[in-house]
mmCIF file of C-alpha atoms in Angstrom:
data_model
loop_
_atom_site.group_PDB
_atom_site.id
_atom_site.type_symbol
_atom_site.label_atom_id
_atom_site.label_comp_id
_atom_site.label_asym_id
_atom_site.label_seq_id
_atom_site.Cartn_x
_atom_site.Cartn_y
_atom_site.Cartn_z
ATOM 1 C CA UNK M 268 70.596 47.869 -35.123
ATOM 2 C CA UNK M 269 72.494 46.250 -31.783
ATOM 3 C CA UNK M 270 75.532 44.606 -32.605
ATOM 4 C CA UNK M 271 75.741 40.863 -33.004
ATOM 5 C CA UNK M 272 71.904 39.661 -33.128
ATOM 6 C CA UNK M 273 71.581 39.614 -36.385
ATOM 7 C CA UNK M 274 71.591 35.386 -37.203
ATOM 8 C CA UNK M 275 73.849 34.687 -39.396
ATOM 9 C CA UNK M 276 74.299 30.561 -40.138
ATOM 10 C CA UNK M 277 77.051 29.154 -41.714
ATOM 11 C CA UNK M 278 76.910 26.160 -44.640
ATOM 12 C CA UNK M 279 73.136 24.702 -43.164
ATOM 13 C CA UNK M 280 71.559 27.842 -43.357
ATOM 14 C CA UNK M 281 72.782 28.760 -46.317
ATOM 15 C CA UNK M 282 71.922 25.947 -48.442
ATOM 16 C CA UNK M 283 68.534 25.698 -46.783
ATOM 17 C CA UNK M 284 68.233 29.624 -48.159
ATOM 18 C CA UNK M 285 69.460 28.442 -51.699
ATOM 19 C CA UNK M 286 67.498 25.615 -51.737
ATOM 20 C CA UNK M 287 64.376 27.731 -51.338
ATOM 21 C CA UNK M 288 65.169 30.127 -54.312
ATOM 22 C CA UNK M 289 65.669 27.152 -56.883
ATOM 23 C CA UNK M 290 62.499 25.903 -55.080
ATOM 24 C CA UNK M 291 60.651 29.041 -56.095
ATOM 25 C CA UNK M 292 62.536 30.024 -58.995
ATOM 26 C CA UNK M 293 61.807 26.320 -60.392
ATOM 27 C CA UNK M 294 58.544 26.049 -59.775
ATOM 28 C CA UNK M 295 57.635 29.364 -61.709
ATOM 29 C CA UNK M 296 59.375 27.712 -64.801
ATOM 30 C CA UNK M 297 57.379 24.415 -64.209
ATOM 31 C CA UNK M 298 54.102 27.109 -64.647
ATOM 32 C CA UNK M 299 55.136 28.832 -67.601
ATOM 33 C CA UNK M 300 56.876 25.633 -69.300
ATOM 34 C CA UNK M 301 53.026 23.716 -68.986
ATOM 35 C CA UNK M 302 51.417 26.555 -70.488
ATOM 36 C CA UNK M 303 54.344 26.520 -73.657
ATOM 37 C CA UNK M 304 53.915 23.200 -74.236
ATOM 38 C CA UNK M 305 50.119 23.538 -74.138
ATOM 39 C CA UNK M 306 50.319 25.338 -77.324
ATOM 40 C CA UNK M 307 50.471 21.922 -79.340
ATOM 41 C CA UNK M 308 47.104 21.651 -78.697
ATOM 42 C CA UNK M 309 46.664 24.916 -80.109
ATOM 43 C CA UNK M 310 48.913 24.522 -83.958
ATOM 44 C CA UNK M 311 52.461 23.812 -84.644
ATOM 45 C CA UNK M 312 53.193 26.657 -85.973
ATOM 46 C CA UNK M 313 51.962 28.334 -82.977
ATOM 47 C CA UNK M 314 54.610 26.031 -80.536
ATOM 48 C CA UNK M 315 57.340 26.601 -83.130
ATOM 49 C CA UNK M 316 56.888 29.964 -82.680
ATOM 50 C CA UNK M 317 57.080 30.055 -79.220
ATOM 51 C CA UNK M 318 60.083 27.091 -78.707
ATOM 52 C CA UNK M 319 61.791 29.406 -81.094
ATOM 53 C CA UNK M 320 62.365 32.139 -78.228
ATOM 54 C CA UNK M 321 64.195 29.002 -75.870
ATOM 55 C CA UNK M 322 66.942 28.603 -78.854
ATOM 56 C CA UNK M 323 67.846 32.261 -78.903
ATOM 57 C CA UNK M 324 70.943 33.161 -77.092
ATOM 58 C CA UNK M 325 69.376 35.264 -74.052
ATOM 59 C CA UNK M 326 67.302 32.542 -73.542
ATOM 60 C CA UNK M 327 69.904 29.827 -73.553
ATOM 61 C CA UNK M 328 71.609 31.750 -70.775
ATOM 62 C CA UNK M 329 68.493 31.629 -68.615
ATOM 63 C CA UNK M 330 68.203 28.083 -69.978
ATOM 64 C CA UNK M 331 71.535 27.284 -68.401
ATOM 65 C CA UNK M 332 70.475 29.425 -65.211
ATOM 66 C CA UNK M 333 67.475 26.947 -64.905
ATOM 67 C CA UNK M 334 69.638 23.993 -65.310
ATOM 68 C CA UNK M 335 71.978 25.492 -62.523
ATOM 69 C CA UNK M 336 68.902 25.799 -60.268
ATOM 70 C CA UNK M 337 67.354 22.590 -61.034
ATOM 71 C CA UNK M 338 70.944 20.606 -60.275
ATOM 72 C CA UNK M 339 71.454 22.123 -57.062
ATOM 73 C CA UNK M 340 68.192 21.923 -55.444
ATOM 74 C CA UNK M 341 68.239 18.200 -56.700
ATOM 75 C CA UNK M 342 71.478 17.387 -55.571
ATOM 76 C CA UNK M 343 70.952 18.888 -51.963
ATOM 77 C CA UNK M 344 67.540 17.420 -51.685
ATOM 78 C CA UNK M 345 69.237 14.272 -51.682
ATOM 79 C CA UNK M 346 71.663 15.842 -49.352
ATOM 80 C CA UNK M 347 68.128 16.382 -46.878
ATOM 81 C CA UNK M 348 66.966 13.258 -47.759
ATOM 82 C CA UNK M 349 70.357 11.542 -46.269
ATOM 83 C CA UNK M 350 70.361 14.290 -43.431
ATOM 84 C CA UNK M 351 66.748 13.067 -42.226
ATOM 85 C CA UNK M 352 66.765 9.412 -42.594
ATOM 86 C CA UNK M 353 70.615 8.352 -42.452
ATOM 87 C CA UNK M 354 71.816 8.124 -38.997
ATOM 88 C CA UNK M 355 75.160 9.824 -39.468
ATOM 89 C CA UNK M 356 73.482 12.487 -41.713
ATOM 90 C CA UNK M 357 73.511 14.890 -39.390
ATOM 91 C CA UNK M 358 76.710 14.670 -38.382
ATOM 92 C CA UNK M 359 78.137 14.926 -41.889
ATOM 93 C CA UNK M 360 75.823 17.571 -43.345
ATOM 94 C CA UNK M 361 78.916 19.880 -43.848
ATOM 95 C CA UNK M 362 81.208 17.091 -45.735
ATOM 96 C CA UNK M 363 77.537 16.465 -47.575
ATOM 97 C CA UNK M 364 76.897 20.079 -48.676
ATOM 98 C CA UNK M 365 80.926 20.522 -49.933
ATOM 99 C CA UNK M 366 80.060 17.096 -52.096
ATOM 100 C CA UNK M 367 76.745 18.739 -53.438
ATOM 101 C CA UNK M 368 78.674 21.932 -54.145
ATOM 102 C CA UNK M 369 81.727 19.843 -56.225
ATOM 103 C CA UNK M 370 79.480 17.256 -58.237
ATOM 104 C CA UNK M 371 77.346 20.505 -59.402
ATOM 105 C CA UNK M 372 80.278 22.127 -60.205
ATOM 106 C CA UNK M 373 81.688 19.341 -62.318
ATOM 107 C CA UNK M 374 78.171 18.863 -63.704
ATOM 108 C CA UNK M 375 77.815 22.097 -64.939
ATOM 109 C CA UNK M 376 80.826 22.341 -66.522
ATOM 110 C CA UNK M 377 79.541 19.397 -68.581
ATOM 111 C CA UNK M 378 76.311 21.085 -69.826
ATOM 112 C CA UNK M 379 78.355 24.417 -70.737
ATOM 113 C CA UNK M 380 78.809 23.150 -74.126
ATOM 114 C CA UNK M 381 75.579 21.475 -74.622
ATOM 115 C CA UNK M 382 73.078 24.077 -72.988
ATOM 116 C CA UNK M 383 75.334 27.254 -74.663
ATOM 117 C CA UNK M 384 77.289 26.074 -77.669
ATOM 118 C CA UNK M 385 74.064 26.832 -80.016
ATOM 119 C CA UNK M 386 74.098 30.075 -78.860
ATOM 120 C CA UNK M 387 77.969 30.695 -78.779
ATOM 121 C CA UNK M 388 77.687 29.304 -82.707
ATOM 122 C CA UNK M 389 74.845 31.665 -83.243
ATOM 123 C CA UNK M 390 76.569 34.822 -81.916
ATOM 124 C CA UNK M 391 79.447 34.639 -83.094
ATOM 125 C CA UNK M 392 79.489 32.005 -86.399
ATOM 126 C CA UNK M 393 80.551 28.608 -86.591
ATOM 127 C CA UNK S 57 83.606 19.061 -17.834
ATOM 128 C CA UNK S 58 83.997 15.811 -16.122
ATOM 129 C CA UNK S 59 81.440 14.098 -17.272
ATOM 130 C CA UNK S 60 82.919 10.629 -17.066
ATOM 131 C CA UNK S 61 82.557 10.483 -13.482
ATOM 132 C CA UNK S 62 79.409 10.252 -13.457
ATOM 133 C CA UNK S 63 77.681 6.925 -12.102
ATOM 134 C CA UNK S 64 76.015 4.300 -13.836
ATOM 135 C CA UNK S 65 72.743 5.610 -12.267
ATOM 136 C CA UNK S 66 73.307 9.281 -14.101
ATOM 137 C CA UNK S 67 73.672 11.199 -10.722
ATOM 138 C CA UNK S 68 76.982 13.388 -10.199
ATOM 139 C CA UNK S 69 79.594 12.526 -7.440
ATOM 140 C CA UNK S 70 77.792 16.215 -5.722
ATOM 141 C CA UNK S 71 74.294 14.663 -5.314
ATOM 142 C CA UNK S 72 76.137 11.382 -3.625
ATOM 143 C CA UNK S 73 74.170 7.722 -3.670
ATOM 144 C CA UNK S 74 71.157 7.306 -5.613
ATOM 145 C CA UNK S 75 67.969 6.535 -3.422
ATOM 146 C CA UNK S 76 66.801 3.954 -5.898
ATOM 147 C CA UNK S 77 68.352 1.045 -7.460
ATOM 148 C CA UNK S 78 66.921 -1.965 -8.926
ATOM 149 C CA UNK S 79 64.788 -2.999 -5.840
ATOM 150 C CA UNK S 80 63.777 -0.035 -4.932
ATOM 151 C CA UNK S 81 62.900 1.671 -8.415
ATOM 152 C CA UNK S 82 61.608 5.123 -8.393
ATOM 153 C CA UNK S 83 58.365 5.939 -8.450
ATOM 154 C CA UNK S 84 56.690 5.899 -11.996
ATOM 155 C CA UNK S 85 55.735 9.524 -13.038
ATOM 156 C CA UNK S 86 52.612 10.023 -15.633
ATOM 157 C CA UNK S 87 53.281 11.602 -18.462
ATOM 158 C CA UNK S 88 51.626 15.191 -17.984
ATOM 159 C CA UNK S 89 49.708 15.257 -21.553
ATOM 160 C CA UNK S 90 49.637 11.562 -22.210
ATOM 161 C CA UNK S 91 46.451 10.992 -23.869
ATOM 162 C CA UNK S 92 43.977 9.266 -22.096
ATOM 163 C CA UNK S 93 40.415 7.457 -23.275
ATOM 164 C CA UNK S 94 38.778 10.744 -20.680
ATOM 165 C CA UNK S 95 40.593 13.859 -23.367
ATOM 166 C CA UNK S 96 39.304 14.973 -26.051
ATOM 167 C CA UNK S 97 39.883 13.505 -29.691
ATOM 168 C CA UNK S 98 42.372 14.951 -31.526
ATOM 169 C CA UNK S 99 40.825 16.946 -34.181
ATOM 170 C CA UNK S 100 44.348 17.412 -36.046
ATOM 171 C CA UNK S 101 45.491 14.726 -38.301
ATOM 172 C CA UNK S 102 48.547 13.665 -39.931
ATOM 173 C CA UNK S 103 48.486 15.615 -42.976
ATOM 174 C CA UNK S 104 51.891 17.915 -42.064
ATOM 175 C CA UNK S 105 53.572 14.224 -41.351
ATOM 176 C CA UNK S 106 52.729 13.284 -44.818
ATOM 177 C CA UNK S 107 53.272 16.482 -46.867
ATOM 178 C CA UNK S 108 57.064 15.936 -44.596
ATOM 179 C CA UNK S 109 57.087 12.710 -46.447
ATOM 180 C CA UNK S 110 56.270 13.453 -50.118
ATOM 181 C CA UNK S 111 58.545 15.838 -50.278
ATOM 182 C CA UNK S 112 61.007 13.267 -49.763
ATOM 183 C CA UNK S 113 59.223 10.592 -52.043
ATOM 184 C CA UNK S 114 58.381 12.467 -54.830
ATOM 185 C CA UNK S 115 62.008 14.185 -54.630
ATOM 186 C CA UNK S 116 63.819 11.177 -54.869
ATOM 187 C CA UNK S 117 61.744 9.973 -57.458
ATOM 188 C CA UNK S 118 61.768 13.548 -59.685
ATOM 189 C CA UNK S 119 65.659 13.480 -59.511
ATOM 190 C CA UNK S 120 65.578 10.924 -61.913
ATOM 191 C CA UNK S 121 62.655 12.124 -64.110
ATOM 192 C CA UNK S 122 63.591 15.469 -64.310
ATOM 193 C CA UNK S 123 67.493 15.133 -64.868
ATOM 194 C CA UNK S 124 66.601 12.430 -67.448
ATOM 195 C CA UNK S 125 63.997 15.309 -69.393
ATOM 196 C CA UNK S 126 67.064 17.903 -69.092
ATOM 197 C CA UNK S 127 69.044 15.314 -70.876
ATOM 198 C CA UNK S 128 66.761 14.320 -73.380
ATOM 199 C CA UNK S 129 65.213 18.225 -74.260
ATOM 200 C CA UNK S 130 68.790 19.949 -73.471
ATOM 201 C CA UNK S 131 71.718 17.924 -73.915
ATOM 202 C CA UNK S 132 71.532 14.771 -76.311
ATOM 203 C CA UNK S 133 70.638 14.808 -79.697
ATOM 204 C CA UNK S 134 72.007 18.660 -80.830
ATOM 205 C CA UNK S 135 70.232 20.345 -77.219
ATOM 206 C CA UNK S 136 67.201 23.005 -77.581
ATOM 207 C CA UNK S 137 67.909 22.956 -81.492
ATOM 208 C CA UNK S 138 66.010 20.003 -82.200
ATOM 209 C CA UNK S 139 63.043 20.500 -80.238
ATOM 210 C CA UNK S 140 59.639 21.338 -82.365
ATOM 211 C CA UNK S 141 56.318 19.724 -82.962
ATOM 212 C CA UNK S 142 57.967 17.444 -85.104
ATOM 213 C CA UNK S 143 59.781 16.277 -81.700
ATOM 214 C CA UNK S 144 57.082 16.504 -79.303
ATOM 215 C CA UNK S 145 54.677 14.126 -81.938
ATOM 216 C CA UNK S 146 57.649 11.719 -81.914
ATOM 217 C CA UNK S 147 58.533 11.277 -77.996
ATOM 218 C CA UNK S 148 54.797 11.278 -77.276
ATOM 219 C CA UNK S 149 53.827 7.939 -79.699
ATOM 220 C CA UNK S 150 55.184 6.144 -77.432
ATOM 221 C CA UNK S 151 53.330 5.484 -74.050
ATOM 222 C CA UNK S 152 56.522 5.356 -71.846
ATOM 223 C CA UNK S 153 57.178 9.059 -72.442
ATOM 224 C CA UNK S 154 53.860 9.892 -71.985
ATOM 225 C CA UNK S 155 53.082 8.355 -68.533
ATOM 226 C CA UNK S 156 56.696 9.640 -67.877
ATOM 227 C CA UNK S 157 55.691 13.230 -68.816
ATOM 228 C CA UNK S 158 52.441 13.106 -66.750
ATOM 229 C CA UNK S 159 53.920 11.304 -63.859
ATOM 230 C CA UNK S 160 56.684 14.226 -63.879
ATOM 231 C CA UNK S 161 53.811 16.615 -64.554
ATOM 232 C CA UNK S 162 51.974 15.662 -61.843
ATOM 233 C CA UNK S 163 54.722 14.932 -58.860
ATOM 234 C CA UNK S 164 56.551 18.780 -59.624
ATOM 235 C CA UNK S 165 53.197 20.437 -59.473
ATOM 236 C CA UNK S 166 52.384 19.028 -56.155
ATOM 237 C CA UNK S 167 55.933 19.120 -55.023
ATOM 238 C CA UNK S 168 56.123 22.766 -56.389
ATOM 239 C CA UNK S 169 53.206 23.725 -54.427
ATOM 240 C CA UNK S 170 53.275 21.896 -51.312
ATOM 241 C CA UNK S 171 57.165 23.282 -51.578
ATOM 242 C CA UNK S 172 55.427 27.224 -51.793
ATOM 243 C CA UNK S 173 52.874 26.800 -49.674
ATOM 244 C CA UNK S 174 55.273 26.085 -46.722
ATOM 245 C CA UNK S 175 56.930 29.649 -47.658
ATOM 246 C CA UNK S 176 53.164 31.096 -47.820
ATOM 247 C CA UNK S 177 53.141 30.335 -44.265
ATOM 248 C CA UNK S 178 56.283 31.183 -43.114
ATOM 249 C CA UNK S 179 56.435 34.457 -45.056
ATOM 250 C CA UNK S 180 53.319 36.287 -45.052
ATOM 251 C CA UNK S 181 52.154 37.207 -41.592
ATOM 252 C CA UNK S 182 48.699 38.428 -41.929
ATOM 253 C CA UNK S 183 46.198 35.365 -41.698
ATOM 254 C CA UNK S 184 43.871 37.238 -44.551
ATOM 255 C CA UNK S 185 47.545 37.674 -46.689
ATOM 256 C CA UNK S 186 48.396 34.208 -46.632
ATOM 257 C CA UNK S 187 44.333 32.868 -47.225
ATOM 258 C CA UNK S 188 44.774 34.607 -50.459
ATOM 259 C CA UNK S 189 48.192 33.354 -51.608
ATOM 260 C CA UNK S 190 46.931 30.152 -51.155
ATOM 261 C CA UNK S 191 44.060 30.945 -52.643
ATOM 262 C CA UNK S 192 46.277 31.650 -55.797
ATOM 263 C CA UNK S 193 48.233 29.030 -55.687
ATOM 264 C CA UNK S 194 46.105 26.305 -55.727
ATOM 265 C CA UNK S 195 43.962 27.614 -58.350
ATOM 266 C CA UNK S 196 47.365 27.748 -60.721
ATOM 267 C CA UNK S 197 47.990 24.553 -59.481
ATOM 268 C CA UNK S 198 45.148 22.919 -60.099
ATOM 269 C CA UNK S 199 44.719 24.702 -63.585
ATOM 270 C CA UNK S 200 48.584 23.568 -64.681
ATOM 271 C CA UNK S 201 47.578 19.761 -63.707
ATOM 272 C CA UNK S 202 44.883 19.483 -65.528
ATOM 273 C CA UNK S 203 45.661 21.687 -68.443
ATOM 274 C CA UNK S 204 49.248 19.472 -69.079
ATOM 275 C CA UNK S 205 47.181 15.984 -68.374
ATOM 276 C CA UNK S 206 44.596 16.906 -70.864
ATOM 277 C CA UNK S 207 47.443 18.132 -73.329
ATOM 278 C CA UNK S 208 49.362 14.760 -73.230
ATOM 279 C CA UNK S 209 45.957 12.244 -73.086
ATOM 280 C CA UNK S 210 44.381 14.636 -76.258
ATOM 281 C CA UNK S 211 47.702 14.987 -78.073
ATOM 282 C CA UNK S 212 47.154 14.917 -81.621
ATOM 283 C CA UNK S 213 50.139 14.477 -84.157
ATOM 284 C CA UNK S 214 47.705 15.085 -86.885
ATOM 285 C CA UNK S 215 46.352 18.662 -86.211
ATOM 286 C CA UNK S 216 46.917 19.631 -89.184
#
């Protein structure tokens, strides 16, 4: 491959990459998570059973995965939002991004406990 | 990069005085693809315009339905542990939570899919490859809408 033409972008690209993957990665939850809930229709027992798998600890990882996915690409579709309709958005798309990156940082910090302290309990006692 | 010396009129000290000025305006050029009533109607509409928008609409509007369901299923109230038919029955006696479920329902789907139909198109190359992705996806998306909005209108607490 010739030097130097592959495109790499800096912080825009990048969080228009990322913000695909939650996309995707979201919207395959969204599927699955209709068809779980479904299952009331079906019996209790039989959506018990199945809500049982989200409180095991593997799943409360990938819970917390979700949660990661879900808070960015909601955070920096705000950051589009502001980019497309507020004059200055384009302008400050960088400063924007670097705010979407520290509020979902401090955000999920606050749902470690909540999203994985079940699990932490479970795995290794209370 | 001197662009401040410019004149008023937008021509460069190298092309000198501007022919025109204010009585003697330039003449008026017509637009090259300016639609007249002689071409053609436009047989494309505006539906790219608004899929742009409810992206935009239905984002703003999810950020507050779906961080307030993470909270509610996830966070308050002892997290994942609590949730069970028991808890479903309970949230969905009362008709705010239910036309906030199916308005949340119904806004991700179509967000969802309008959101992977746009990488459809700009990832598979072959016309006949992308027909049947679409294909796909709409029929899961259709299916998922009305499978979750018959679930929450036939809801039964009393099953059993």
């Amino acid at each position: 491959m010739p030097a130097g033409t592959l495109y790499r972008g800096r912080e825009g690209m990048w969080s228009w990459v990322a913000h695909r993957v939650t996309g995707v990665l979201i919207f395959f939850f969204l599927f699955v998570h209709v068809l779980d809930t479904a299952l009331v229709r079906v019996s209790p027992e039989a959506y018990d059973t199945v809500v049982a798998t989200y409180k095991t600890p593997i799943v409360a990882l990938l819970e917390y995965g979700l949660v990661a996915a879900i808070l960015f690409h909601a955070l920096n579709g705000l950051r589009v939002i502001a980019v497309d309709f507020w004059l200055q958005g384009a302008r400050y798309q960088k400063q924007m991004l670097w705010t979407v990156v520290a509020v979902w940082v401090v955000l999920m910090i606050g749902a470690l406990y909540p999203v994985l302290g079940h699990a932490v309990r479970e795995l290794f006692g209370s | 990069m001197s662009t401040s010396e410019s004149t008023a009129s937008g021509i460069g000290p190298v092309e000198g005085a501007s022919l025109y000025s204010v009585d003697n305006p330039a003449p008026v050029i017509e637009p090259p693809r300016k639609r007249t009533r002689k071409s053609p109607k436009s047989t494309r509409g505006n539906f790219e315009m608004a899929a742009w928008l409810f992206m935009r609409l239905s984002g703003v509007v999810l950020v507050v339905l779906v961080i307030g369901h993470l909270l509610i299923q996830l966070v308050l109230d002892g997290g994942v542990s609590k949730i069970g038919f028991a808890f479903v029955a309970g949230r969905w006696a009362s008709p705010f939570w239910q036309v906030w479920d199916l308005l949340m329902l119904w806004l991700a789907m179509l967000h969802g899919a309008n959101g992977l139909r746009t990488v459809i198109n700009d990832y598979a190359e072959r016309a006949n490859t992308r027909l049947w992705l679409k294909g796909l996806l709409y029929t899961a998306t259709v299916f998922t809408i009305l499978l979750g909005t018959l679930v929450i209108f036939t809801f039964d607490p009393n099953i059993r």
